[in-house]
Amino acid sequence: MKKALSFLETTIGKKVVMALSGLVLFGFVIAHMLGNLQVLMGPEVFNAYAIGMHSLPAPIFWGGRAVILIAFVLHVTMALQLVTRTAAARPVPYTKKKNERTTYAALTMKMSGLTLLFFVLYHLAHFTFPGVAMGAYEHLGYTQVYSNFVNGFSIPWVTALYVAAMISLGFHLYHGSFSLFQTLGLVHPKRNHIIKGAAQIVALTVTTGNIILPLSVTFGLVS
Amino acid sequence: MSKTLNLVLHIWRQKNRDSRGGFVRYEISDVSEHSSFLEMLDQLNEQLIARGEEPVAFDHDCREGICGACGMVINGEPHGPQKLTTTCQLHMRKFKSGDELYLEPFRAQAFPVIRDLIVDRAPLDRIVQAGGFIGARTGSAPDANSILVPKENADRAMDAAACIGCGACVAACPNASAMLFTAAKAGHLNLLPQGQPERTARVLNMVSQMDSEGFGHCTNHFECMEACPKGIDVDFIAKLNRDYLRANVESREVNSSDNSAG
């Protein structure tokens, strides 16, 4: 008989990589949100935060970015491999199919993932490597993030795009965070309602927190 | 007199693996509400045979809900609308006269249609052959309590062992994944003392076989659990994930190339 598939060749192996890289990205998203919410505390605090981040020792600053980048690449790669593989698993679709338990978040995981992939690329072009992308504005470098923030979100369709992407993120995080526990085998019938409740609260918090950011410019809280 | 039903059936007819299938509309009347779903199809087939038409092919064996042979998707639900019930144990009183029913085979790349509503579920057998057994000869039943099994483990192993291998989990899964089946078969033996010596090889080989058969991956929709006529819990999938991780860590003690669980 043939040799067993290696860890990364199996769907469970790939999903474990997705779970762990997802966890890293999850942590990043929360830290990113908390960092950026400092914009509500005024230009001095927010600019000092950006300058502080950049003056971190190089191994921490670039090491951190590298970890996030690696997690992102692994997460996307594994997702693409799994999705393309599973696309072939049911060549003839059902004429009638009733779904009785699954959620909107679970069914739209591929769509929300793809949305976030494009959003991240746009977001980097918007603030980190500005001028590349649509929605260009006068960018003054990281020492002036506050004015970049205000200028960047002065364009209504950019704000709309961010809000839509953050709603996608909420759904993605909700299904992703519960799935993480299931994939790593950390669920327990007695704890599942806590995990699900926490997943809902965190997803809602991240979405709300991140939507406040562009809308704070729209409604003149930050100017 | 019991009530009778008149039904409109749209049944998937497909001559063989390679031909294209399609729905054919049938009308059937005077179906007793006490007949089972398969008896209703028997009644239809008798009429088809009398008219000189090909009867509808469907799988069945025990008709007691324990063998796992029957199974079709009835109006989008594997084994039909009644929970924890196989197609053969589904009775026509669950339907109303005038209902229009779509009968489709379990659809998955790994389950090619053999004819009409019959699919080839041999991939599930091969997953069991890869490790879903105890390799050692155990002789006759051991003396009671000669091997101690904690009550909780015995109960949970029994919950998993309830799997009849019908394939409804694959049919219900939006990804056509066989995780619930594999999880039940591996989990059952991994919970018992007799299953311990081979647990690492078992999990590695069964997961490997599952993924070689062209099933999709699990994305935690948990539709499988709703469709399962034996109520196997998705907690066993989490256990399989856990056991698979553990097996990878322990795999140095296993010659995985011999692939037999024994």
GROMACS .gro file of C-alpha atoms in nm:
model
  485
    1MET     CA    1   0.000   0.000   0.000
    2LYS     CA    2   0.106   0.356  -0.057
    3LYS     CA    3   0.282   0.578   0.189
    4ALA     CA    4   0.067   0.800   0.407
    5LEU     CA    5   0.037   1.162   0.296
    6SER     CA    6   0.263   1.403   0.481
    7PHE     CA    7   0.120   1.654   0.727
    8LEU     CA    8   0.101   1.941   0.479
    9GLU     CA    9  -0.045   1.721   0.208
   10THR     CA   10  -0.354   1.643   0.412
   11THR     CA   11  -0.653   1.875   0.446
   12ILE     CA   12  -0.623   1.864   0.826
   13GLY     CA   13  -0.257   1.966   0.808
   14LYS     CA   14  -0.338   2.258   0.581
   15LYS     CA   15  -0.624   2.361   0.808
   16VAL     CA   16  -0.395   2.357   1.112
   17VAL     CA   17  -0.164   2.596   0.928
   18MET     CA   18  -0.467   2.812   0.847
   19ALA     CA   19  -0.578   2.805   1.210
   20LEU     CA   20  -0.237   2.904   1.346
   21SER     CA   21  -0.168   3.171   1.084
   22GLY     CA   22  -0.525   3.293   1.135
   23LEU     CA   23  -0.453   3.327   1.505
   24VAL     CA   24  -0.150   3.547   1.431
   25LEU     CA   25  -0.357   3.763   1.195
   26PHE     CA   26  -0.637   3.775   1.450
   27GLY     CA   27  -0.397   3.912   1.709
   28PHE     CA   28  -0.264   4.162   1.459
   29VAL     CA   29  -0.614   4.285   1.369
   30ILE     CA   30  -0.694   4.353   1.733
   31ALA     CA   31  -0.363   4.529   1.799
   32HIS     CA   32  -0.404   4.729   1.477
   33MET     CA   33  -0.750   4.840   1.579
   34LEU     CA   34  -0.644   4.940   1.931
   35GLY     CA   35  -0.346   5.131   1.790
   36ASN     CA   36  -0.553   5.319   1.538
   37LEU     CA   37  -0.832   5.404   1.781
   38GLN     CA   38  -0.578   5.640   1.938
   39VAL     CA   39  -0.665   5.873   1.652
   40LEU     CA   40  -0.965   5.973   1.863
   41MET     CA   41  -0.724   6.106   2.126
   42GLY     CA   42  -0.592   6.376   1.895
   43PRO     CA   43  -0.302   6.442   1.659
   44GLU     CA   44  -0.025   6.448   1.923
   45VAL     CA   45  -0.108   6.107   2.065
   46PHE     CA   46  -0.167   5.945   1.726
   47ASN     CA   47   0.146   6.084   1.559
   48ALA     CA   48   0.352   5.990   1.865
   49TYR     CA   49   0.211   5.637   1.842
   50ALA     CA   50   0.321   5.607   1.477
   51ILE     CA   51   0.663   5.749   1.548
   52GLY     CA   52   0.694   5.522   1.851
   53MET     CA   53   0.615   5.216   1.638
   54HIS     CA   54   0.878   5.315   1.384
   55SER     CA   55   1.142   5.377   1.648
   56LEU     CA   56   1.108   5.025   1.788
   57PRO     CA   57   1.432   4.828   1.762
   58ALA     CA   58   1.470   4.697   1.407
   59PRO     CA   59   1.447   4.326   1.498
   60ILE     CA   60   1.112   4.386   1.670
   61PHE     CA   61   0.977   4.621   1.403
   62TRP     CA   62   1.084   4.419   1.100
   63GLY     CA   63   1.053   4.085   1.278
   64GLY     CA   64   0.694   4.168   1.364
   65ARG     CA   65   0.617   4.271   1.009
   66ALA     CA   66   0.783   3.952   0.880
   67VAL     CA   67   0.574   3.732   1.110
   68ILE     CA   68   0.255   3.901   0.992
   69LEU     CA   69   0.359   3.875   0.628
   70ILE     CA   70   0.448   3.506   0.662
   71ALA     CA   71   0.120   3.433   0.840
   72PHE     CA   72  -0.069   3.620   0.569
   73VAL     CA   73   0.105   3.435   0.284
   74LEU     CA   74   0.056   3.096   0.454
   75HIS     CA   75  -0.310   3.169   0.527
   76VAL     CA   76  -0.385   3.270   0.168
   77THR     CA   77  -0.180   2.988   0.015
   78MET     CA   78  -0.346   2.718   0.223
   79ALA     CA   79  -0.689   2.868   0.155
   80LEU     CA   80  -0.630   2.865  -0.219
   81GLN     CA   81  -0.505   2.507  -0.209
   82LEU     CA   82  -0.803   2.387  -0.006
   83VAL     CA   83  -1.062   2.579  -0.203
   84THR     CA   84  -0.938   2.463  -0.543
   85ARG     CA   85  -0.920   2.106  -0.416
   86THR     CA   86  -1.272   2.113  -0.275
   87ALA     CA   87  -1.415   2.287  -0.582
   88ALA     CA   88  -1.376   1.950  -0.755
   89ALA     CA   89  -1.539   1.750  -0.476
   90ARG     CA   90  -1.897   1.787  -0.602
   91PRO     CA   91  -1.900   1.816  -0.981
   92VAL     CA   92  -2.278   1.772  -1.016
   93PRO     CA   93  -2.456   2.015  -0.783
   94TYR     CA   94  -2.784   1.941  -0.607
   95THR     CA   95  -3.102   2.065  -0.769
   96LYS     CA   96  -3.246   2.109  -0.422
   97LYS     CA   97  -3.024   2.148  -0.119
   98LYS     CA   98  -3.142   2.246   0.224
   99ASN     CA   99  -2.884   2.382   0.466
  100GLU     CA  100  -3.010   2.345   0.819
  101ARG     CA  101  -2.733   2.444   1.050
  102THR     CA  102  -2.461   2.638   0.876
  103THR     CA  103  -2.436   3.015   0.904
  104TYR     CA  104  -2.412   3.303   0.658
  105ALA     CA  105  -2.058   3.363   0.785
  106ALA     CA  106  -1.957   3.002   0.712
  107LEU     CA  107  -2.113   2.994   0.367
  108THR     CA  108  -1.949   3.321   0.262
  109MET     CA  109  -1.602   3.243   0.400
  110LYS     CA  110  -1.450   3.225   0.051
  111MET     CA  111  -1.609   3.556  -0.053
  112SER     CA  112  -1.514   3.737   0.267
  113GLY     CA  113  -1.161   3.596   0.241
  114LEU     CA  114  -1.122   3.713  -0.117
  115THR     CA  115  -1.266   4.054  -0.025
  116LEU     CA  116  -1.012   4.086   0.257
  117LEU     CA  117  -0.724   3.979   0.032
  118PHE     CA  118  -0.801   4.260  -0.213
  119PHE     CA  119  -0.877   4.499   0.071
  120VAL     CA  120  -0.539   4.438   0.237
  121LEU     CA  121  -0.360   4.505  -0.091
  122TYR     CA  122  -0.563   4.826  -0.137
  123HIS     CA  123  -0.513   4.929   0.226
  124LEU     CA  124  -0.135   4.893   0.195
  125ALA     CA  125  -0.139   5.096  -0.126
  126HIS     CA  126  -0.360   5.352   0.045
  127PHE     CA  127  -0.159   5.420   0.360
  128THR     CA  128   0.171   5.229   0.358
  129PHE     CA  129   0.280   5.272  -0.004
  130PRO     CA  130   0.061   5.570  -0.094
  131GLY     CA  131   0.023   5.716  -0.438
  132VAL     CA  132   0.009   5.373  -0.596
  133ALA     CA  133  -0.359   5.336  -0.556
  134MET     CA  134  -0.689   5.489  -0.636
  135GLY     CA  135  -0.821   5.740  -0.387
  136ALA     CA  136  -0.485   5.925  -0.375
  137TYR     CA  137  -0.440   6.216  -0.133
  138GLU     CA  138  -0.157   6.428  -0.002
  139HIS     CA  139   0.051   6.184   0.199
  140LEU     CA  140   0.302   6.323   0.445
  141GLY     CA  141   0.483   6.010   0.567
  142TYR     CA  142   0.446   5.822   0.893
  143THR     CA  143   0.536   6.115   1.117
  144GLN     CA  144   0.214   6.287   1.009
  145VAL     CA  145  -0.025   5.987   1.024
  146TYR     CA  146  -0.299   6.201   1.172
  147SER     CA  147  -0.326   6.424   0.867
  148ASN     CA  148  -0.281   6.122   0.640
  149PHE     CA  149  -0.569   5.960   0.822
  150VAL     CA  150  -0.794   6.263   0.779
  151ASN     CA  151  -0.695   6.322   0.417
  152GLY     CA  152  -0.723   5.953   0.330
  153PHE     CA  153  -1.077   5.922   0.462
  154SER     CA  154  -1.198   6.254   0.317
  155ILE     CA  155  -1.307   6.072   0.001
  156PRO     CA  156  -1.654   5.921   0.059
  157TRP     CA  157  -1.614   5.612  -0.161
  158VAL     CA  158  -1.290   5.522   0.017
  159THR     CA  159  -1.478   5.533   0.347
  160ALA     CA  160  -1.758   5.321   0.201
  161LEU     CA  161  -1.505   5.065   0.080
  162TYR     CA  162  -1.343   5.044   0.424
  163VAL     CA  163  -1.677   5.002   0.598
  164ALA     CA  164  -1.781   4.722   0.359
  165ALA     CA  165  -1.446   4.546   0.403
  166MET     CA  166  -1.473   4.567   0.782
  167ILE     CA  167  -1.817   4.403   0.773
  168SER     CA  168  -1.659   4.122   0.571
  169LEU     CA  169  -1.385   4.102   0.830
  170GLY     CA  170  -1.644   4.064   1.105
  171PHE     CA  171  -1.808   3.765   0.936
  172HIS     CA  172  -1.468   3.615   0.851
  173LEU     CA  173  -1.346   3.650   1.209
  174TYR     CA  174  -1.665   3.508   1.354
  175HIS     CA  175  -1.651   3.184   1.158
  176GLY     CA  176  -1.271   3.175   1.160
  177SER     CA  177  -1.231   3.212   1.532
  178PHE     CA  178  -1.470   2.932   1.618
  179SER     CA  179  -1.324   2.712   1.342
  180LEU     CA  180  -0.980   2.764   1.487
  181PHE     CA  181  -1.080   2.589   1.807
  182GLN     CA  182  -1.251   2.307   1.617
  183THR     CA  183  -0.954   2.254   1.384
  184LEU     CA  184  -0.702   2.248   1.665
  185GLY     CA  185  -0.928   2.013   1.861
  186LEU     CA  186  -0.966   2.257   2.148
  187VAL     CA  187  -1.345   2.256   2.161
  188HIS     CA  188  -1.539   2.093   2.438
  189PRO     CA  189  -1.916   2.047   2.456
  190LYS     CA  190  -1.917   2.232   2.789
  191ARG     CA  191  -1.716   2.525   2.652
  192ASN     CA  192  -1.854   2.561   2.299
  193HIS     CA  193  -2.119   2.817   2.389
  194ILE     CA  194  -1.849   3.030   2.552
  195ILE     CA  195  -1.622   3.000   2.246
  196LYS     CA  196  -1.911   3.089   2.014
  197GLY     CA  197  -2.022   3.380   2.232
  198ALA     CA  198  -1.667   3.513   2.253
  199ALA     CA  199  -1.627   3.477   1.876
  200GLN     CA  200  -1.940   3.686   1.826
  201ILE     CA  201  -1.834   3.954   2.072
  202VAL     CA  202  -1.481   3.981   1.934
  203ALA     CA  203  -1.599   3.988   1.571
  204LEU     CA  204  -1.853   4.257   1.653
  205THR     CA  205  -1.599   4.458   1.853
  206VAL     CA  206  -1.337   4.447   1.579
  207THR     CA  207  -1.591   4.542   1.311
  208THR     CA  208  -1.735   4.827   1.517
  209GLY     CA  209  -1.395   4.953   1.629
  210ASN     CA  210  -1.261   4.956   1.277
  211ILE     CA  211  -1.574   5.114   1.126
  212ILE     CA  212  -1.553   5.398   1.379
  213LEU     CA  213  -1.213   5.491   1.231
  214PRO     CA  214  -1.315   5.607   0.879
  215LEU     CA  215  -1.654   5.730   1.002
  216SER     CA  216  -1.485   5.951   1.262
  217VAL     CA  217  -1.359   6.161   0.971
  218THR     CA  218  -1.697   6.155   0.793
  219PHE     CA  219  -1.873   6.283   1.103
  220GLY     CA  220  -1.604   6.537   1.190
  221LEU     CA  221  -1.488   6.372   1.515
  222VAL     CA  222  -1.140   6.372   1.367
  223SER     CA  223  -1.037   6.659   1.143
  224MET     CA  224  -5.876   0.256   0.658
  225SER     CA  225  -5.556   0.444   0.666
  226LYS     CA  226  -5.510   0.766   0.475
  227THR     CA  227  -5.349   0.755   0.133
  228LEU     CA  228  -5.134   1.009  -0.047
  229ASN     CA  229  -5.096   1.121  -0.405
  230LEU     CA  230  -4.747   1.246  -0.486
  231VAL     CA  231  -4.547   1.397  -0.767
  232LEU     CA  232  -4.192   1.261  -0.778
  233HIS     CA  233  -3.901   1.406  -0.969
  234ILE     CA  234  -3.648   1.124  -0.969
  235TRP     CA  235  -3.289   1.141  -1.090
  236ARG     CA  236  -3.247   0.879  -1.362
  237GLN     CA  237  -2.899   0.793  -1.482
  238LYS     CA  238  -2.816   0.481  -1.680
  239ASN     CA  239  -2.458   0.433  -1.561
  240ARG     CA  240  -2.144   0.610  -1.436
  241ASP     CA  241  -2.063   0.766  -1.768
  242SER     CA  242  -2.402   0.876  -1.892
  243ARG     CA  243  -2.560   1.211  -1.817
  244GLY     CA  244  -2.848   1.195  -1.575
  245GLY     CA  245  -3.163   1.400  -1.547
  246PHE     CA  246  -3.491   1.426  -1.360
  247VAL     CA  247  -3.797   1.232  -1.474
  248ARG     CA  248  -4.141   1.325  -1.341
  249TYR     CA  249  -4.366   1.051  -1.203
  250GLU     CA  250  -4.708   1.063  -1.045
  251ILE     CA  251  -4.807   0.806  -0.787
  252SER     CA  252  -5.140   0.771  -0.613
  253ASP     CA  253  -5.290   0.565  -0.332
  254VAL     CA  254  -4.971   0.548  -0.126
  255SER     CA  255  -5.053   0.428   0.224
  256GLU     CA  256  -4.938   0.668   0.495
  257HIS     CA  257  -4.803   0.364   0.679
  258SER     CA  258  -4.569   0.256   0.401
  259SER     CA  259  -4.205   0.342   0.428
  260PHE     CA  260  -4.036   0.567   0.175
  261LEU     CA  261  -3.876   0.265   0.008
  262GLU     CA  262  -4.208   0.080  -0.001
  263MET     CA  263  -4.351   0.382  -0.180
  264LEU     CA  264  -4.071   0.347  -0.437
  265ASP     CA  265  -4.140  -0.030  -0.458
  266GLN     CA  266  -4.500   0.059  -0.540
  267LEU     CA  267  -4.382   0.300  -0.810
  268ASN     CA  268  -4.147   0.037  -0.952
  269GLU     CA  269  -4.426  -0.219  -0.975
  270GLN     CA  270  -4.622   0.028  -1.181
  271LEU     CA  271  -4.319   0.103  -1.399
  272ILE     CA  272  -4.255  -0.269  -1.456
  273ALA     CA  273  -4.623  -0.322  -1.544
  274ARG     CA  274  -4.589  -0.043  -1.802
  275GLY     CA  275  -4.274  -0.203  -1.940
  276GLU     CA  276  -4.046   0.077  -1.812
  277GLU     CA  277  -3.716   0.047  -1.627
  278PRO     CA  278  -3.770   0.049  -1.250
  279VAL     CA  279  -3.591   0.313  -1.044
  280ALA     CA  280  -3.269   0.172  -0.897
  281PHE     CA  281  -3.209   0.251  -0.529
  282ASP     CA  282  -2.990   0.094  -0.262
  283HIS     CA  283  -3.144  -0.091   0.032
  284ASP     CA  284  -3.078  -0.393   0.246
  285CYS     CA  285  -3.201  -0.437   0.603
  286ARG     CA  286  -3.482  -0.180   0.590
  287GLU     CA  287  -3.447  -0.156   0.967
  288GLY     CA  288  -3.228   0.152   0.978
  289ILE     CA  289  -2.911  -0.026   1.085
  290CYS     CA  290  -2.722  -0.143   0.776
  291GLY     CA  291  -2.638   0.186   0.606
  292ALA     CA  292  -2.724   0.067   0.256
  293CYS     CA  293  -3.014   0.300   0.179
  294GLY     CA  294  -2.988   0.670   0.130
  295MET     CA  295  -3.091   0.939  -0.113
  296VAL     CA  296  -3.145   1.311  -0.097
  297ILE     CA  297  -3.514   1.391  -0.058
  298ASN     CA  298  -3.600   1.756  -0.128
  299GLY     CA  299  -3.247   1.863  -0.043
  300GLU     CA  300  -3.208   1.656   0.273
  301PRO     CA  301  -3.010   1.331   0.288
  302HIS     CA  302  -3.249   1.063   0.420
  303GLY     CA  303  -3.535   1.312   0.405
  304PRO     CA  304  -3.696   1.549   0.654
  305GLN     CA  305  -3.711   1.332   0.966
  306LYS     CA  306  -3.414   1.367   1.200
  307LEU     CA  307  -3.212   1.063   1.312
  308THR     CA  308  -3.385   0.843   1.056
  309THR     CA  309  -3.262   0.651   0.754
  310THR     CA  310  -3.458   0.657   0.428
  311CYS     CA  311  -3.595   0.308   0.492
  312GLN     CA  312  -3.734   0.408   0.830
  313LEU     CA  313  -3.889   0.727   0.697
  314HIS     CA  314  -4.264   0.681   0.665
  315MET     CA  315  -4.504   0.842   0.425
  316ARG     CA  316  -4.709   0.994   0.707
  317LYS     CA  317  -4.430   1.254   0.725
  318PHE     CA  318  -4.552   1.384   0.389
  319LYS     CA  319  -4.876   1.542   0.271
  320SER     CA  320  -5.086   1.439  -0.023
  321GLY     CA  321  -5.000   1.659  -0.319
  322ASP     CA  322  -4.635   1.702  -0.212
  323GLU     CA  323  -4.380   1.733  -0.488
  324LEU     CA  324  -4.056   1.552  -0.402
  325TYR     CA  325  -3.715   1.570  -0.567
  326LEU     CA  326  -3.512   1.251  -0.523
  327GLU     CA  327  -3.142   1.282  -0.597
  328PRO     CA  328  -2.845   1.055  -0.536
  329PHE     CA  329  -2.580   1.148  -0.275
  330ARG     CA  330  -2.366   1.382  -0.481
  331ALA     CA  331  -1.986   1.377  -0.451
  332GLN     CA  332  -1.694   1.326  -0.684
  333ALA     CA  333  -1.589   1.037  -0.459
  334PHE     CA  334  -1.936   0.877  -0.489
  335PRO     CA  335  -1.990   0.813  -0.862
  336VAL     CA  336  -2.349   0.727  -0.957
  337ILE     CA  337  -2.379   0.360  -1.046
  338ARG     CA  338  -2.739   0.390  -1.158
  339ASP     CA  339  -3.026   0.630  -1.074
  340LEU     CA  340  -3.014   0.678  -0.696
  341ILE     CA  341  -2.736   0.424  -0.627
  342VAL     CA  342  -2.387   0.559  -0.569
  343ASP     CA  343  -2.057   0.380  -0.519
  344ARG     CA  344  -1.951   0.434  -0.158
  345ALA     CA  345  -1.640   0.214  -0.180
  346PRO     CA  346  -1.419   0.510  -0.076
  347LEU     CA  347  -1.569   0.480   0.275
  348ASP     CA  348  -1.473   0.112   0.284
  349ARG     CA  349  -1.118   0.199   0.181
  350ILE     CA  350  -1.094   0.454   0.464
  351VAL     CA  351  -1.187   0.175   0.709
  352GLN     CA  352  -0.941  -0.063   0.540
  353ALA     CA  353  -0.667   0.195   0.598
  354GLY     CA  354  -0.695   0.165   0.975
  355GLY     CA  355  -1.049   0.137   1.106
  356PHE     CA  356  -0.992  -0.198   1.272
  357ILE     CA  357  -0.788  -0.375   1.541
  358GLY     CA  358  -0.505  -0.574   1.382
  359ALA     CA  359  -0.451  -0.832   1.656
  360ARG     CA  360  -0.661  -1.147   1.677
  361THR     CA  361  -0.870  -1.110   1.987
  362GLY     CA  362  -1.015  -1.459   2.010
  363SER     CA  363  -1.353  -1.505   2.173
  364ALA     CA  364  -1.517  -1.248   2.396
  365PRO     CA  365  -1.290  -1.170   2.694
  366ASP     CA  366  -1.401  -1.221   3.054
  367ALA     CA  367  -1.594  -0.928   3.188
  368ASN     CA  368  -1.371  -0.661   3.345
  369SER     CA  369  -1.049  -0.827   3.226
  370ILE     CA  370  -0.989  -0.509   3.027
  371LEU     CA  371  -1.115  -0.207   3.216
  372VAL     CA  372  -1.291   0.061   3.012
  373PRO     CA  373  -1.406   0.378   3.187
  374LYS     CA  374  -1.781   0.419   3.153
  375GLU     CA  375  -1.751   0.760   2.982
  376ASN     CA  376  -1.511   0.619   2.722
  377ALA     CA  377  -1.734   0.319   2.659
  378ASP     CA  378  -2.032   0.551   2.608
  379ARG     CA  379  -1.845   0.782   2.374
  380ALA     CA  380  -1.695   0.494   2.178
  381MET     CA  381  -2.046   0.355   2.141
  382ASP     CA  382  -2.173   0.693   2.018
  383ALA     CA  383  -1.908   0.687   1.745
  384ALA     CA  384  -1.959   0.319   1.670
  385ALA     CA  385  -2.324   0.395   1.593
  386CYS     CA  386  -2.205   0.514   1.249
  387ILE     CA  387  -2.355   0.287   0.984
  388GLY     CA  388  -2.142   0.428   0.704
  389CYS     CA  389  -2.437   0.544   0.493
  390GLY     CA  390  -2.254   0.850   0.358
  391ALA     CA  391  -2.526   1.104   0.444
  392CYS     CA  392  -2.257   1.322   0.605
  393VAL     CA  393  -2.074   1.347   0.274
  394ALA     CA  394  -2.402   1.414   0.094
  395ALA     CA  395  -2.502   1.693   0.333
  396CYS     CA  396  -2.163   1.865   0.349
  397PRO     CA  397  -2.136   2.175   0.128
  398ASN     CA  398  -1.780   2.056   0.054
  399ALA     CA  399  -1.862   1.685   0.016
  400SER     CA  400  -1.622   1.613   0.302
  401ALA     CA  401  -1.598   1.272   0.469
  402MET     CA  402  -1.463   1.405   0.798
  403LEU     CA  403  -1.757   1.299   1.014
  404PHE     CA  404  -1.742   0.941   0.885
  405THR     CA  405  -1.364   0.917   0.927
  406ALA     CA  406  -1.384   1.085   1.266
  407ALA     CA  407  -1.647   0.836   1.386
  408LYS     CA  408  -1.457   0.532   1.264
  409ALA     CA  409  -1.120   0.645   1.401
  410GLY     CA  410  -1.267   0.794   1.719
  411HIS     CA  411  -1.453   0.478   1.810
  412LEU     CA  412  -1.135   0.268   1.826
  413ASN     CA  413  -0.912   0.544   1.961
  414LEU     CA  414  -1.134   0.568   2.270
  415LEU     CA  415  -1.096   0.202   2.365
  416PRO     CA  416  -0.799   0.024   2.524
  417GLN     CA  417  -0.788  -0.229   2.239
  418GLY     CA  418  -0.738   0.056   1.993
  419GLN     CA  419  -0.441   0.218   2.168
  420PRO     CA  420  -0.142   0.027   2.020
  421GLU     CA  421  -0.240   0.125   1.667
  422ARG     CA  422  -0.390   0.468   1.725
  423THR     CA  423  -0.106   0.667   1.568
  424ALA     CA  424  -0.088   0.462   1.248
  425ARG     CA  425  -0.466   0.442   1.238
  426VAL     CA  426  -0.520   0.817   1.235
  427LEU     CA  427  -0.237   0.892   0.992
  428ASN     CA  428  -0.348   0.626   0.747
  429MET     CA  429  -0.721   0.690   0.765
  430VAL     CA  430  -0.681   1.066   0.717
  431SER     CA  431  -0.439   1.001   0.434
  432GLN     CA  432  -0.683   0.764   0.265
  433MET     CA  433  -0.972   1.006   0.316
  434ASP     CA  434  -0.781   1.284   0.143
  435SER     CA  435  -0.670   1.055  -0.139
  436GLU     CA  436  -1.031   0.975  -0.230
  437GLY     CA  437  -1.121   1.323  -0.351
  438PHE     CA  438  -1.352   1.432  -0.069
  439GLY     CA  439  -1.355   1.802   0.015
  440HIS     CA  440  -1.218   1.953   0.336
  441CYS     CA  441  -1.417   2.032   0.647
  442THR     CA  442  -1.509   2.399   0.691
  443ASN     CA  443  -1.725   2.352   1.000
  444HIS     CA  444  -2.072   2.401   0.856
  445PHE     CA  445  -2.183   2.103   1.069
  446GLU     CA  446  -2.449   2.005   0.814
  447CYS     CA  447  -2.320   1.647   0.850
  448MET     CA  448  -2.435   1.627   1.209
  449GLU     CA  449  -2.787   1.738   1.112
  450ALA     CA  450  -2.809   1.477   0.836
  451CYS     CA  451  -2.655   1.186   1.029
  452PRO     CA  452  -2.924   0.926   1.098
  453LYS     CA  453  -2.723   0.811   1.400
  454GLY     CA  454  -2.662   1.157   1.545
  455ILE     CA  455  -2.281   1.140   1.537
  456ASP     CA  456  -2.153   1.463   1.693
  457VAL     CA  457  -1.906   1.697   1.523
  458ASP     CA  458  -1.712   1.680   1.848
  459PHE     CA  459  -1.563   1.364   1.697
  460ILE     CA  460  -1.423   1.577   1.414
  461ALA     CA  461  -1.245   1.790   1.672
  462LYS     CA  462  -1.116   1.468   1.826
  463LEU     CA  463  -0.990   1.349   1.488
  464ASN     CA  464  -0.810   1.681   1.439
  465ARG     CA  465  -0.659   1.648   1.786
  466ASP     CA  466  -0.562   1.284   1.731
  467TYR     CA  467  -0.414   1.369   1.392
  468LEU     CA  468  -0.193   1.640   1.543
  469ARG     CA  469  -0.085   1.405   1.819
  470ALA     CA  470  -0.021   1.125   1.569
  471ASN     CA  471   0.208   1.351   1.369
  472VAL     CA  472   0.410   1.428   1.680
  473GLU     CA  473   0.429   1.059   1.768
  474SER     CA  474   0.479   0.933   1.415
  475ARG     CA  475   0.850   0.853   1.466
  476GLU     CA  476   0.734   0.541   1.649
  477VAL     CA  477   0.539   0.427   1.344
  478ASN     CA  478   0.657   0.284   1.019
  479SER     CA  479   0.393   0.466   0.820
  480SER     CA  480   0.503   0.309   0.492
  481ASP     CA  481   0.366  -0.030   0.588
  482ASN     CA  482   0.028   0.145   0.612
  483SER     CA  483  -0.144  -0.143   0.787
  484ALA     CA  484  -0.275  -0.065   1.127
  485GLY     CA  485  -0.135  -0.395   1.252
   0.00000   0.00000   0.00000
